[in-house]
Amino acid sequence: MTTVTRPPVTAAPARLLQLDGALCAALGLLAATAAGPVAELLGTGATGVVRGVGVALVGYAVVLVAASRTRRARSVLRVAALGNVGWEVASLAVAAFADLGTTGRVLVAAQGLVVGALAVVQLRAFRR
């Protein structure tokens, strides 16, 4: 009888955490350093909220990248994926109910859907 085994998938969780971290860092740096123009693009006057979200995303990015370099990357990946599902739901709620312009609603919903797609990929990688 022949047994087929899969090779261990150890690099995928680390790479997905690094990708998530890079995306968070990019969006976070943009929001933190250009909060005024970003808020204007979104059609809101909440510059402080935009800046705060940006700073939080940069901090989160650092945590994700650091976690990608540990033996617990696979476990962290699951937590990050579930967090991304929460981010997607929150983003869609903000897009639907917050005081944003049309462009802001579209942009917030679009990034929420991208984060949701990343969460699906992360959850699939975790299950392997």
Tab-separated table of C-alpha atoms in Angstrom:
chain	number	residue	atom	x	y	z
A	1	MET	CA	0.000	0.000	0.000
A	2	THR	CA	1.296	3.470	-0.879
A	3	THR	CA	0.757	6.368	1.449
A	4	VAL	CA	0.733	9.873	0.016
A	5	THR	CA	1.767	12.580	2.410
A	6	ARG	CA	1.910	16.302	1.914
A	7	PRO	CA	5.138	18.106	2.578
A	8	PRO	CA	4.929	20.385	5.606
A	9	VAL	CA	3.763	23.872	4.733
A	10	THR	CA	5.740	26.117	7.022
A	11	ALA	CA	6.624	29.078	4.849
A	12	ALA	CA	3.063	29.987	3.799
A	13	PRO	CA	1.922	31.298	7.203
A	14	ALA	CA	5.018	33.469	7.512
A	15	ARG	CA	4.627	34.851	3.988
A	16	LEU	CA	0.934	35.591	4.517
A	17	LEU	CA	1.663	37.393	7.780
A	18	GLN	CA	4.359	39.418	6.023
A	19	LEU	CA	1.969	40.283	3.188
A	20	ASP	CA	-0.704	41.313	5.668
A	21	GLY	CA	1.884	43.367	7.537
A	22	ALA	CA	3.076	45.087	4.364
A	23	LEU	CA	-0.482	45.992	3.357
A	24	CYS	CA	-1.267	47.294	6.847
A	25	ALA	CA	1.961	49.295	6.931
A	26	ALA	CA	1.319	50.859	3.526
A	27	LEU	CA	-2.251	51.874	4.298
A	28	GLY	CA	-1.330	52.898	7.827
A	29	LEU	CA	1.588	55.099	6.764
A	30	LEU	CA	-0.586	56.773	4.154
A	31	ALA	CA	-3.374	57.440	6.642
A	32	ALA	CA	-1.022	58.571	9.428
A	33	THR	CA	1.118	60.900	7.337
A	34	ALA	CA	-1.558	62.293	5.016
A	35	ALA	CA	-4.612	62.212	7.278
A	36	GLY	CA	-5.985	65.498	5.952
A	37	PRO	CA	-5.974	64.593	2.264
A	38	VAL	CA	-7.162	61.038	3.002
A	39	ALA	CA	-10.057	62.353	5.108
A	40	GLU	CA	-10.924	64.792	2.337
A	41	LEU	CA	-10.872	61.976	-0.241
A	42	LEU	CA	-13.173	59.932	1.993
A	43	GLY	CA	-15.518	62.904	2.344
A	44	THR	CA	-15.183	63.281	6.093
A	45	GLY	CA	-13.757	65.822	8.480
A	46	ALA	CA	-12.569	63.136	10.903
A	47	THR	CA	-8.844	63.725	10.343
A	48	GLY	CA	-8.007	62.556	13.863
A	49	VAL	CA	-9.799	59.263	13.344
A	50	VAL	CA	-7.998	58.697	10.043
A	51	ARG	CA	-4.638	59.455	11.689
A	52	GLY	CA	-5.449	57.194	14.655
A	53	VAL	CA	-6.408	54.299	12.399
A	54	GLY	CA	-3.189	54.842	10.456
A	55	VAL	CA	-1.008	54.735	13.546
A	56	ALA	CA	-2.814	51.625	14.808
A	57	LEU	CA	-2.316	49.884	11.457
A	58	VAL	CA	1.417	50.623	11.501
A	59	GLY	CA	1.681	49.176	15.012
A	60	TYR	CA	-0.293	46.114	13.954
A	61	ALA	CA	1.956	45.685	10.914
A	62	VAL	CA	5.012	45.568	13.161
A	63	VAL	CA	3.373	42.849	15.274
A	64	LEU	CA	2.463	40.787	12.200
A	65	VAL	CA	5.954	40.946	10.710
A	66	ALA	CA	7.565	40.132	14.048
A	67	ALA	CA	5.192	37.185	14.529
A	68	SER	CA	6.016	35.908	11.043
A	69	ARG	CA	9.552	35.248	12.247
A	70	THR	CA	8.550	33.009	15.138
A	71	ARG	CA	7.595	29.368	15.481
A	72	ARG	CA	4.058	30.471	16.306
A	73	ALA	CA	3.443	32.017	12.866
A	74	ARG	CA	0.776	29.430	12.033
A	75	SER	CA	-1.207	30.154	15.204
A	76	VAL	CA	-0.853	33.895	14.718
A	77	LEU	CA	-2.067	33.491	11.140
A	78	ARG	CA	-5.399	32.159	12.372
A	79	VAL	CA	-5.815	35.055	14.798
A	80	ALA	CA	-4.886	37.531	12.049
A	81	ALA	CA	-7.377	35.916	9.664
A	82	LEU	CA	-10.190	36.182	12.199
A	83	GLY	CA	-9.186	39.784	12.859
A	84	ASN	CA	-9.328	40.439	9.139
A	85	VAL	CA	-12.859	39.048	8.997
A	86	GLY	CA	-13.780	41.486	11.759
A	87	TRP	CA	-12.069	44.330	9.872
A	88	GLU	CA	-14.053	43.455	6.749
A	89	VAL	CA	-17.365	43.506	8.630
A	90	ALA	CA	-16.469	46.789	10.346
A	91	SER	CA	-15.364	48.336	7.045
A	92	LEU	CA	-18.604	47.401	5.343
A	93	ALA	CA	-20.566	48.840	8.273
A	94	VAL	CA	-18.567	52.079	8.091
A	95	ALA	CA	-19.121	52.239	4.324
A	96	ALA	CA	-22.858	51.770	4.822
A	97	PHE	CA	-23.515	53.934	7.855
A	98	ALA	CA	-20.734	56.486	8.386
A	99	ASP	CA	-20.919	60.055	7.157
A	100	LEU	CA	-18.731	59.607	4.069
A	101	GLY	CA	-18.869	60.827	0.512
A	102	THR	CA	-19.576	58.449	-2.343
A	103	THR	CA	-15.871	58.015	-3.085
A	104	GLY	CA	-15.224	57.327	0.585
A	105	ARG	CA	-17.937	54.692	0.747
A	106	VAL	CA	-16.557	52.935	-2.333
A	107	LEU	CA	-12.943	53.059	-1.098
A	108	VAL	CA	-13.765	51.849	2.419
A	109	ALA	CA	-15.948	49.024	1.083
A	110	ALA	CA	-13.316	48.036	-1.507
A	111	GLN	CA	-10.480	47.800	1.004
A	112	GLY	CA	-12.782	45.858	3.321
A	113	LEU	CA	-13.473	43.336	0.574
A	114	VAL	CA	-9.742	43.014	-0.184
A	115	VAL	CA	-9.059	42.348	3.500
A	116	GLY	CA	-11.860	39.771	3.498
A	117	ALA	CA	-10.309	38.009	0.509
A	118	LEU	CA	-6.966	37.950	2.309
A	119	ALA	CA	-8.709	36.433	5.338
A	120	VAL	CA	-10.069	33.607	3.176
A	121	VAL	CA	-6.582	32.857	1.852
A	122	GLN	CA	-5.162	32.969	5.383
A	123	LEU	CA	-7.809	30.603	6.741
A	124	ARG	CA	-7.225	28.147	3.909
A	125	ALA	CA	-3.479	28.224	4.573
A	126	PHE	CA	-4.103	27.654	8.278
A	127	ARG	CA	-6.196	24.550	7.552
A	128	ARG	CA	-3.403	22.896	5.566
